[in-house]
Structure formats: C-alpha cells, structure tokens
Short mmCIF file of C-alpha atoms and ligand atoms in Angstrom, two decimals:
data_model
loop_
_atom_site.label_atom_id
_atom_site.label_comp_id
_atom_site.label_asym_id
_atom_site.label_seq_id
_atom_site.Cartn_x
_atom_site.Cartn_y
_atom_site.Cartn_z
CA UNK A 1 77.42 193.80 -126.72
CA UNK A 2 78.47 190.19 -126.02
CA UNK A 3 76.57 188.70 -123.15
CA UNK A 4 78.60 186.85 -120.52
CA UNK A 5 76.56 183.72 -119.89
CA UNK A 6 78.56 182.80 -116.80
CA UNK A 7 77.42 186.01 -115.17
CA UNK A 8 73.84 185.38 -116.13
CA UNK A 9 73.00 183.73 -112.81
CA UNK A 10 69.30 184.15 -113.10
CA UNK A 11 68.79 181.90 -116.13
CA UNK A 12 67.69 178.39 -115.05
CA UNK A 13 68.05 177.16 -118.64
CA UNK A 14 71.74 178.03 -118.66
CA UNK A 15 72.32 176.46 -115.29
CA UNK A 16 70.64 173.29 -116.48
CA UNK A 17 72.69 173.32 -119.67
CA UNK A 18 75.92 173.69 -117.71
CA UNK A 19 74.91 170.92 -115.33
CA UNK A 20 74.20 168.54 -118.20
CA UNK A 21 77.49 169.42 -119.93
CA UNK A 22 79.39 169.00 -116.70
CA UNK A 23 77.76 165.64 -115.91
CA UNK A 24 78.49 164.46 -119.45
CA UNK A 25 82.15 165.32 -119.19
CA UNK A 26 82.44 163.76 -115.72
CA UNK A 27 80.79 160.50 -116.69
CA UNK A 28 82.97 160.17 -119.79
CA UNK A 29 85.99 160.76 -117.55
CA UNK A 30 84.76 157.98 -115.28
CA UNK A 31 84.30 155.50 -118.10
CA UNK A 32 87.68 156.39 -119.60
CA UNK A 33 89.53 155.94 -116.30
CA UNK A 34 91.04 152.45 -115.99
CA UNK A 35 90.07 151.07 -112.58
CA UNK A 36 92.87 148.93 -111.15
CA UNK A 37 91.85 145.33 -110.59
CA UNK A 38 92.80 143.04 -107.70
CA UNK A 39 95.72 141.38 -109.48
CA UNK A 40 97.19 144.79 -110.30
CA UNK A 41 96.53 146.20 -106.83
CA UNK A 42 98.37 143.30 -105.13
CA UNK A 43 100.95 142.64 -107.85
CA UNK A 44 103.88 143.41 -105.52
CA UNK A 45 102.45 141.24 -102.74
CA UNK A 46 101.00 137.89 -103.78
CA UNK A 47 98.92 136.12 -106.42
CA UNK A 48 95.22 136.83 -106.14
CA UNK A 49 93.20 133.77 -107.03
CA UNK A 50 89.71 132.35 -107.28
CA UNK A 51 88.26 128.86 -107.27
CA UNK A 52 86.27 128.17 -110.43
CA UNK A 53 83.12 126.07 -110.73
CA UNK A 54 82.43 123.88 -113.77
CA UNK A 55 80.16 126.47 -115.36
CA UNK A 56 82.79 129.18 -114.87
CA UNK A 57 85.40 126.98 -116.53
CA UNK A 58 82.91 126.58 -119.38
CA UNK A 59 82.56 130.39 -119.54
CA UNK A 60 78.76 130.22 -119.34
CA UNK A 61 78.32 133.76 -118.03
CA UNK A 62 80.21 136.58 -119.75
CA UNK A 63 80.20 138.98 -116.78
CA UNK A 64 81.79 136.31 -114.57
CA UNK A 65 84.32 135.37 -117.24
CA UNK A 66 85.29 139.03 -117.48
CA UNK A 67 85.85 139.19 -113.72
CA UNK A 68 87.93 135.99 -113.76
CA UNK A 69 90.13 137.24 -116.57
CA UNK A 70 90.61 140.80 -115.36
CA UNK A 71 90.71 140.52 -111.56
CA UNK A 72 92.60 137.29 -110.86
CA UNK A 73 96.01 135.90 -111.78
CA UNK A 74 95.62 132.48 -110.18
CA UNK A 75 92.89 129.86 -110.51
CA UNK A 76 91.97 126.69 -108.62
CA UNK A 77 89.31 124.18 -109.73
CA UNK A 78 86.58 124.13 -107.08
CA UNK A 79 85.52 120.57 -107.90
CA UNK A 80 86.46 119.22 -111.35
CA UNK A 81 89.84 117.74 -110.40
CA UNK A 82 88.59 115.86 -107.36
CA UNK A 83 89.03 112.10 -107.33
CA UNK A 84 85.35 111.19 -107.84
CA UNK A 85 85.19 113.28 -111.03
CA UNK A 86 88.62 112.82 -112.56
CA UNK A 87 89.23 109.15 -111.68
CA UNK A 88 85.79 107.63 -111.03
CA UNK A 89 86.80 103.99 -111.67
CA UNK A 90 90.22 102.36 -111.14
CA UNK A 91 90.92 102.28 -114.88
CA UNK A 92 89.05 105.31 -116.12
CA UNK A 93 90.06 108.94 -116.04
CA UNK A 94 87.95 111.88 -117.15
CA UNK A 95 89.99 114.88 -118.24
CA UNK A 96 87.65 116.99 -120.31
CA UNK A 97 86.93 119.58 -117.61
CA UNK A 98 90.39 119.61 -116.05
CA UNK A 99 92.00 120.08 -119.48
CA UNK A 100 89.67 122.99 -120.12
CA UNK A 101 90.53 124.47 -116.73
CA UNK A 102 94.29 124.26 -117.36
CA UNK A 103 93.84 125.74 -120.83
CA UNK A 104 91.89 128.68 -119.40
CA UNK A 105 94.72 129.41 -117.01
CA UNK A 106 97.35 129.26 -119.72
CA UNK A 107 95.37 131.35 -122.17
CA UNK A 108 95.32 134.10 -119.55
CA UNK A 109 98.89 133.66 -118.29
CA UNK A 110 97.67 132.66 -114.83
CA UNK A 111 99.17 130.69 -111.97
CA UNK A 112 97.37 127.34 -112.15
CA UNK A 113 96.62 125.33 -109.00
CA UNK A 114 95.64 121.64 -108.98
CA UNK A 115 93.13 120.70 -106.27
CA UNK A 116 93.38 118.09 -104.80
CA UNK A 117 95.27 114.87 -105.48
CA UNK A 118 94.50 113.02 -102.24
CA UNK A 119 91.44 113.88 -100.17
CA UNK A 120 89.12 111.60 -98.22
CA UNK A 121 86.05 113.58 -99.33
CA UNK A 122 84.59 113.62 -102.85
CA UNK A 123 86.51 110.41 -103.39
CA UNK A 124 85.53 107.66 -105.83
CA UNK A 125 83.50 104.95 -104.13
CA UNK A 126 86.02 102.17 -104.89
CA UNK A 127 88.62 103.97 -102.77
CA UNK A 128 86.47 103.58 -99.66
CA UNK A 129 86.33 99.83 -100.19
CA UNK A 130 90.09 99.30 -100.28
CA UNK A 131 91.30 97.41 -97.23
CA UNK A 132 94.74 96.06 -98.17
CA UNK A 133 97.89 98.10 -98.42
CA UNK A 134 99.04 96.82 -101.82
CA UNK A 135 95.83 97.88 -103.52
CA UNK A 136 95.86 101.22 -101.72
CA UNK A 137 99.44 101.96 -102.80
CA UNK A 138 98.61 100.83 -106.31
CA UNK A 139 95.55 103.10 -106.62
CA UNK A 140 97.26 106.15 -105.12
CA UNK A 141 100.26 105.56 -107.38
CA UNK A 142 98.25 105.32 -110.57
CA UNK A 143 96.11 108.33 -109.56
CA UNK A 144 99.04 110.65 -108.94
CA UNK A 145 101.25 109.33 -111.74
CA UNK A 146 98.61 109.66 -114.41
CA UNK A 147 97.29 113.07 -113.35
CA UNK A 148 100.49 114.82 -112.33
CA UNK A 149 102.28 113.51 -115.42
CA UNK A 150 99.51 114.67 -117.73
CA UNK A 151 99.81 118.19 -116.33
CA UNK A 152 103.59 118.21 -115.89
CA UNK A 153 104.80 121.76 -116.46
CA UNK A 154 101.22 123.02 -116.70
CA UNK A 155 100.13 123.03 -113.07
CA UNK A 156 102.16 125.45 -110.96
CA UNK A 157 101.04 124.25 -107.53
CA UNK A 158 99.45 120.98 -106.43
CA UNK A 159 97.37 120.59 -103.29
CA UNK A 160 98.87 117.13 -102.84
CA UNK A 161 97.03 116.09 -99.68
CA UNK A 162 93.97 117.86 -98.34
CA UNK A 163 92.57 117.87 -94.79
CA UNK A 164 94.49 114.96 -93.25
CA UNK A 165 94.46 116.29 -89.67
CA UNK A 166 91.97 116.32 -86.82
CA UNK A 167 91.40 119.48 -84.81
CA UNK A 168 93.82 118.31 -82.11
CA UNK A 169 96.69 117.84 -84.54
CA UNK A 170 96.45 114.05 -84.78
CA UNK A 171 95.91 112.34 -88.13
CA UNK A 172 92.38 111.97 -89.41
CA UNK A 173 91.17 108.35 -89.61
CA UNK A 174 90.48 108.43 -93.33
CA UNK A 175 90.53 105.19 -95.27
CA UNK A 176 94.00 106.15 -96.55
CA UNK A 177 95.16 106.38 -92.95
CA UNK A 178 93.41 103.23 -91.80
CA UNK A 179 95.12 101.19 -94.50
CA UNK A 180 98.57 102.84 -94.73
CA UNK A 181 98.98 104.96 -91.61
CA UNK A 182 100.73 108.33 -92.05
CA UNK A 183 102.96 106.87 -94.75
CA UNK A 184 100.23 107.65 -97.32
CA UNK A 185 101.14 111.33 -97.06
CA UNK A 186 104.81 110.59 -97.72
CA UNK A 187 103.84 108.37 -100.63
CA UNK A 188 101.62 111.07 -102.14
CA UNK A 189 104.22 113.83 -101.92
CA UNK A 190 107.02 111.56 -103.22
CA UNK A 191 104.92 110.47 -106.21
CA UNK A 192 103.94 114.05 -107.04
CA UNK A 193 107.57 115.21 -106.81
CA UNK A 194 108.70 112.42 -109.12
CA UNK A 195 105.94 113.06 -111.65
CA UNK A 196 106.42 116.83 -111.84
CA UNK A 197 109.64 117.94 -110.14
CA UNK A 198 109.06 121.63 -110.85
CA UNK A 199 105.55 121.94 -109.47
CA UNK A 200 105.14 123.49 -106.04
CA UNK A 201 103.74 120.85 -103.68
CA UNK A 202 101.64 121.89 -100.72
CA UNK A 203 99.61 120.39 -97.89
CA UNK A 204 96.18 122.09 -97.53
CA UNK A 205 93.85 122.32 -94.51
CA UNK A 206 91.29 124.41 -92.60
CA UNK A 207 91.19 125.72 -89.01
CA UNK A 208 94.95 126.13 -88.84
CA UNK A 209 94.34 129.20 -86.69
CA UNK A 210 93.87 126.57 -83.95
CA UNK A 211 97.34 126.12 -82.43
CA UNK A 212 97.06 122.33 -81.80
CA UNK A 213 95.97 121.62 -85.34
CA UNK A 214 98.69 123.66 -87.02
CA UNK A 215 101.34 122.18 -84.71
CA UNK A 216 100.42 118.78 -86.17
CA UNK A 217 100.95 120.15 -89.67
CA UNK A 218 104.23 121.84 -88.78
CA UNK A 219 105.47 118.60 -87.22
CA UNK A 220 104.67 116.75 -90.41
CA UNK A 221 106.53 119.29 -92.59
CA UNK A 222 109.58 119.00 -90.34
CA UNK A 223 109.49 115.20 -90.55
CA UNK A 224 109.26 115.38 -94.33
CA UNK A 225 112.25 117.70 -94.44
CA UNK A 226 114.29 115.37 -92.22
CA UNK A 227 113.48 112.48 -94.55
CA UNK A 228 114.21 114.52 -97.68
CA UNK A 229 110.62 114.40 -98.95
CA UNK A 230 109.75 117.44 -101.01
CA UNK A 231 107.04 119.69 -99.53
CA UNK A 232 107.08 123.34 -100.56
CA UNK A 233 104.48 124.88 -98.33
CA UNK A 234 101.18 124.80 -96.54
CA UNK A 235 97.81 125.98 -97.79
CA UNK A 236 95.69 127.62 -95.12
CA UNK A 237 92.11 127.50 -96.31
CA UNK A 238 90.52 130.49 -94.54
CA UNK A 239 86.85 129.49 -94.35
CA UNK A 240 86.08 132.09 -91.71
CA UNK A 241 83.25 134.37 -90.72
CA UNK A 242 82.59 138.06 -90.25
CA UNK A 243 83.15 137.49 -86.53
CA UNK A 244 86.11 135.22 -86.27
CA UNK A 245 88.72 133.98 -85.86
CA UNK A 246 90.33 137.04 -84.28
CA UNK A 247 93.01 138.78 -86.27
CA UNK A 248 95.37 138.01 -83.37
CA UNK A 249 94.73 134.29 -83.89
CA UNK A 250 95.33 134.60 -87.62
CA UNK A 251 98.54 136.50 -86.91
CA UNK A 252 99.85 133.83 -84.51
CA UNK A 253 99.12 131.20 -87.09
CA UNK A 254 101.10 133.03 -89.78
CA UNK A 255 103.92 133.72 -87.33
CA UNK A 256 104.22 130.04 -86.37
CA UNK A 257 104.68 129.08 -90.02
CA UNK A 258 107.14 131.92 -90.52
CA UNK A 259 109.13 130.76 -87.48
CA UNK A 260 109.21 127.24 -88.92
CA UNK A 261 110.36 128.69 -92.26
CA UNK A 262 107.33 127.33 -94.13
CA UNK A 263 105.87 129.19 -97.10
CA UNK A 264 102.13 129.72 -96.80
CA UNK A 265 99.28 130.38 -99.17
CA UNK A 266 95.73 131.32 -98.26
CA UNK A 267 93.98 128.87 -100.52
CA UNK A 268 90.22 129.06 -99.85
CA UNK A 269 89.29 132.43 -98.37
CA UNK A 270 85.65 133.34 -97.71
CA UNK A 271 83.74 134.93 -94.81
CA UNK A 272 80.27 133.68 -93.97
CA UNK A 273 77.78 136.42 -93.11
CA UNK A 274 75.11 134.07 -91.77
CA UNK A 275 74.34 132.84 -88.25
CA UNK A 276 75.79 129.58 -87.14
CA UNK A 277 73.87 128.26 -84.11
CA UNK A 278 76.07 125.25 -83.59
CA UNK A 279 79.16 127.43 -83.58
CA UNK A 280 80.67 125.32 -86.29
CA UNK A 281 84.04 126.46 -87.45
CA UNK A 282 86.01 125.60 -90.53
CA UNK A 283 84.83 123.32 -93.28
CA UNK A 284 83.97 119.88 -91.95
CA UNK A 285 81.57 119.09 -94.77
CA UNK A 286 80.09 115.96 -93.21
CA UNK A 287 77.93 118.16 -90.93
CA UNK A 288 74.55 119.09 -92.41
CA UNK A 289 71.61 120.68 -90.63
CA UNK A 290 67.99 121.52 -91.30
CA UNK A 291 67.36 125.21 -91.96
CA UNK A 292 64.82 127.75 -90.70
CA UNK A 293 63.90 131.28 -91.89
CA UNK A 294 65.57 132.62 -88.75
CA UNK A 295 68.80 131.08 -89.95
CA UNK A 296 68.49 132.69 -93.39
CA UNK A 297 67.91 136.37 -92.55
CA UNK A 298 69.26 138.20 -95.63
CA UNK A 299 67.27 136.78 -98.53
CA UNK A 300 66.49 140.32 -99.77
CA UNK A 301 70.07 141.59 -99.64
CA UNK A 302 72.78 142.22 -97.10
CA UNK A 303 71.92 145.18 -94.81
CA UNK A 304 74.33 148.13 -95.05
CA UNK A 305 75.63 147.61 -91.53
CA UNK A 306 76.56 144.03 -92.36
CA UNK A 307 78.10 145.05 -95.68
CA UNK A 308 80.35 147.50 -93.84
CA UNK A 309 81.22 144.87 -91.23
CA UNK A 310 82.18 142.43 -93.97
CA UNK A 311 84.29 145.11 -95.67
CA UNK A 312 86.10 146.10 -92.48
CA UNK A 313 86.82 142.49 -91.66
CA UNK A 314 88.26 141.87 -95.14
CA UNK A 315 90.32 145.04 -94.77
CA UNK A 316 91.80 143.85 -91.45
CA UNK A 317 92.63 140.49 -92.98
CA UNK A 318 94.29 141.95 -96.07
CA UNK A 319 96.26 144.46 -94.02
CA UNK A 320 97.70 141.50 -92.14
CA UNK A 321 98.37 139.55 -95.34
CA UNK A 322 100.22 142.49 -96.87
CA UNK A 323 102.27 142.83 -93.70
CA UNK A 324 103.37 139.21 -94.22
CA UNK A 325 103.71 139.41 -97.99
CA UNK A 326 107.24 137.96 -97.85
CA UNK A 327 105.79 134.75 -96.42
CA UNK A 328 102.42 134.55 -98.19
CA UNK A 329 102.72 133.78 -101.89
CA UNK A 330 99.03 133.56 -102.83
CA UNK A 331 95.58 134.53 -101.57
CA UNK A 332 92.77 132.63 -103.30
CA UNK A 333 89.06 133.26 -102.73
CA UNK A 334 86.88 130.15 -102.60
CA UNK A 335 84.71 131.24 -105.48
CA UNK A 336 84.32 134.24 -107.76
CA UNK A 337 80.92 135.52 -106.67
CA UNK A 338 78.32 135.08 -103.93
CA UNK A 339 76.01 133.09 -106.19
CA UNK A 340 78.57 130.34 -106.65
CA UNK A 341 79.67 130.07 -103.02
CA UNK A 342 79.43 126.68 -101.32
CA UNK A 343 78.41 128.67 -98.20
CA UNK A 344 74.89 129.06 -99.63
CA UNK A 345 74.54 125.33 -98.95
CA UNK A 346 76.62 124.66 -95.87
CA UNK A 347 76.05 123.99 -93.04
CA UNK A 348 72.40 124.56 -94.00
CA UNK A 349 71.16 124.13 -97.57
CA UNK A 350 69.60 126.85 -99.74
CA UNK A 351 70.54 129.96 -97.80
CA UNK A 352 71.54 133.35 -99.22
CA UNK A 353 75.09 134.08 -98.18
CA UNK A 354 77.42 136.98 -99.09
CA UNK A 355 80.95 135.78 -98.37
CA UNK A 356 82.95 137.06 -101.38
CA UNK A 357 83.93 140.34 -103.07
CA UNK A 358 81.59 140.06 -106.07
CA UNK A 359 77.81 139.91 -105.90
CA UNK A 360 75.43 137.48 -107.59
CA UNK A 361 75.76 139.35 -110.88
CA UNK A 362 79.57 139.39 -110.56
CA UNK A 363 79.61 143.10 -109.73
CA UNK A 364 82.09 144.49 -107.22
CA UNK A 365 80.67 144.77 -103.69
CA UNK A 366 81.46 147.29 -100.99
CA UNK A 367 83.85 144.71 -99.51
CA UNK A 368 85.89 144.94 -102.72
CA UNK A 369 86.58 148.63 -102.05
CA UNK A 370 87.69 147.87 -98.50
CA UNK A 371 90.18 145.29 -99.80
CA UNK A 372 91.40 147.62 -102.55
CA UNK A 373 91.96 150.50 -100.18
CA UNK A 374 94.46 148.45 -98.18
CA UNK A 375 96.89 149.14 -101.02
CA UNK A 376 95.42 152.12 -102.83
CA UNK A 377 95.57 154.27 -99.69
CA UNK A 378 99.33 153.56 -99.51
CA UNK A 379 99.88 155.44 -102.74
CA UNK A 380 97.60 158.39 -101.99
O1 G3I B 1 77.79 116.76 -108.93
C1 G3I B 1 76.52 116.87 -108.27
C2 G3I B 1 75.48 117.15 -109.28
O2 G3I B 1 75.38 116.05 -110.16
C3 G3I B 1 74.16 117.41 -108.56
O3 G3I B 1 73.19 117.78 -109.47
C4 G3I B 1 74.30 118.51 -107.53
C5 G3I B 1 73.05 118.75 -106.71
O4 G3I B 1 73.34 119.22 -105.42
O5 G3I B 1 75.33 118.16 -106.65
C6 G3I B 1 76.57 118.03 -107.31
O6 G3I B 1 77.56 117.75 -106.38
C7 G3I B 1 77.91 118.81 -105.51
C8 G3I B 1 79.37 119.20 -105.80
O7 G3I B 1 79.80 120.14 -104.85
C9 G3I B 1 79.56 119.80 -107.19
O8 G3I B 1 78.79 120.93 -107.36
C10 G3I B 1 77.78 118.29 -104.09
O9 G3I B 1 76.42 118.07 -103.79
C11 G3I B 1 78.36 119.30 -103.12
O10 G3I B 1 78.40 118.72 -101.81
C12 G3I B 1 79.78 119.64 -103.53
O11 G3I B 1 80.26 120.62 -102.63
C13 G3I B 1 81.62 120.94 -102.74
C14 G3I B 1 82.34 120.52 -101.47
O12 G3I B 1 83.70 120.94 -101.52
C15 G3I B 1 82.30 119.00 -101.32
O13 G3I B 1 83.08 118.56 -100.32
C16 G3I B 1 81.73 122.44 -102.90
O14 G3I B 1 81.19 122.81 -104.17
C17 G3I B 1 83.19 122.89 -102.81
O15 G3I B 1 83.23 124.28 -102.75
C18 G3I B 1 83.82 122.32 -101.54
O16 G3I B 1 85.17 122.70 -101.54
C19 G3I B 1 85.93 122.29 -100.40
C20 G3I B 1 87.37 122.14 -100.86
O17 G3I B 1 87.44 121.27 -101.96
C21 G3I B 1 88.26 121.66 -99.72
N1 G3I B 1 88.16 122.51 -98.57
C22 G3I B 1 86.81 122.79 -98.10
C23 G3I B 1 85.94 123.31 -99.24
C24 G3I B 1 84.56 123.65 -98.74
O18 G3I B 1 83.91 122.50 -98.28
#
C-alpha cells in the first residue's frame, strides 16, 4: 500500500522536509521577482534624481553605482561643477570630472542637470576680489559661455543662479550683487539661453516654503518674463527635517508657483533626523557650530520609532508631490545614501545622520518602502 505522506502528520522529519522545500521555493520566487525601482514607480509623475559626489561619479563603490543606475533617471553633480572646481582661475577650466558626470548620465539615458553656474558659495577666490563691473561682466560671461557651450545639447537643465535671495525676499548681498546689482541674474540667464537655447534654465533656492522669500523669487520670474528673458522654472531645494516644514506650508508654496504658472522641480530633497538646537532652517552653509554627544544621538543606528517617523514624513511629502505631478517635473534627492549626505557635517561636523532613502551600504531603508507605497498602493 502506498503511504500518503501528507497524512503522516506525526513525522517531524517530513514536516521539516516540507518546510525546507517550501522555503526554498519561496526564496527563489523572491529573487526571481523584479522589484520596481523608484524611476519605474514614479515614471508617470516626474523624474526621480540624485546628486552625485565625486567618488560616485568615479563609480568607486559598485553597490552605490548599481543604485544610481537602477533607481534614478536624473542626476545632478553635488560639487564637481561648482565655480571653484570647474573654473578655479580666470583662464583655466577643469572639465575632467564634469565630463565624466555628463558621460555617466548619457550612458544611462538619464536627465542631466548642471549645478550651478552662478553661486556666491564655493566660488573661486578671484571672484570675491572683483570690484568693477566690467571685470565682473567679463568673468561671468566667459564662465557661462565656456561651460554652457561645452555641454550644449548634453545638459538638460541648468541651475543658472543659485541662492540669490535673503529670507525676506530681498536680494542677497553677494559680490555679484554688490558689483552689478540684480542685473547679474538677467545677465546669467541671457548668457545661458544664448549658449544653449534648448536647455531648461532654472533659478534654485532653499526655504521657499517661507512666503516672503518665494514672493521675491516669483517677482523676479515675472520681471524676467516681462523683459523677455528666458527662465523655465524654479528649483525648490527641500532641505527639510522630520519635523518641518508642515505639509500645509509646502502645499501653499507649490500652489503659489502653480498660480503664477511657474514650473517647479524639487532639486535637493533630504530630511535631517538630528536635533537642531539653534532651530536653523534651510541650508545657509556659512553657519557652523561645535558638536556634543547630545547633539549626535544615533551613532549606533536610527531607532525604529524614528525610522517610521522618517518614512511617514517622506510618504506625506510624496503624496503631495504626486498630487501636483502636472506642475512638478523632477524630484531630486541631495545624495544617494546616508553616508554621502552633507547633513552628516552641517550644521555640526561629524554627526551620523539618516536623511535619505538608502543606508550607508546603499541598501533600501524603511523610508524607501513608505515612498514606494505612495504609488504601489494605487495599483493594489
Ligand atoms: O574639496 C575639499 C577636500 O579637498 C577636503 O579634503 C575636504 C575635507 O573636508 O573638503 C572638501 O571640500 C568640501 C566639499 O563639500 C567637497 O566635498 C567642503 O569642505 C564642504 O563644505 C563642501 O560641502 C558642500 C556644500 O554644498 C558647500 O557649500 C556639500 O558637499 C554639498 O552637498 C552642498 O550642496 C549645497 C548645494 O550645492 C546648494 N544648496 C545647498 C546644498 C547644501 O549645502
């Protein structure tokens, strides 16, 4: 007589055998299943981007390279295209890293962002010494002409001017402003438009959730339009925290740009998980403070409660972004993984922060799942 092993409940060996077989078939199903990546999940909504460090452009870590190539369809150089690196002396340009960056984007069919043509920070020293308008115009002209012409047709979007406003919506007293007044912004956008007429040209800044600051930016865009100066949109950086700004404030910000018919991109998204005793907001990088262990509480990992908080906050933000997908063309994270993030060193140096969707080994974090479920739950 044939024995029916399924009815043979009392045999622990058989139960173990079945369990092993079952686990084996489940785990091979898991590895065979193609997990959707961020760029696929949000393909009907907006580009999903990341800012790349020099070592990421050089593909020094294979796990991170894999994440860059599979999860993102837009890239921004975190530092290598900034004035001090790309144009360190009036007559010398350094293109090795920026060429490599652009090549990486093209090899992977990505949207390529240039960051940033004109910014008062990370500027070459000689630019801070300029005090006459002819020299200033001359230097800005050669900077934009040479760089934007070199990458004509290869950079999809340029951050033409970065962080030119104060928190109250007036113009920042950078050296550009001191020498040329607000006309330096018009000059920069006009030069970029002439050098690469098909590139998208945007103005980029932080803390635009503050109504006074964004009103300054909206005023400028309107003035440009009246004068026929090409400006295609505004980059909202999004250096926020787990606590704030409120979603309602982010919504009003988006709505103001929508009402003014201005395309927006979230260009530098990250959420600090660390305490900030001075209640600093945004990204004013000139502020630096001494640290203390109390200010660096998560050196051994982010506690579960905080990980969930971070995930929920990202979920709220992405739900809002998807709601406004007609007006938001790109969402870029300021970094690929937590290890790279500038927030480990600002406003206090050498802390352990957790602001992004990938951990220090470039593995997906819990926050990744919260972002993904914004769209995946729609199709369930
Ligand atoms: O190049 C030097 C290197 O030679 C030296 O060994 C090393 C030691 O600290 O420092 C290197 O320079 C650092 C540079 O990044 C490149 O890694 C600077 O100290 C550091 O201050 C600089 O920080 C960058 C910051 O801009 C500077 O303003 C961050 O990586 C970068 O994420 C950050 O990005 C800005 C955006 O461009 C504009 N919006 C705000 C955003 C955050 O501040």
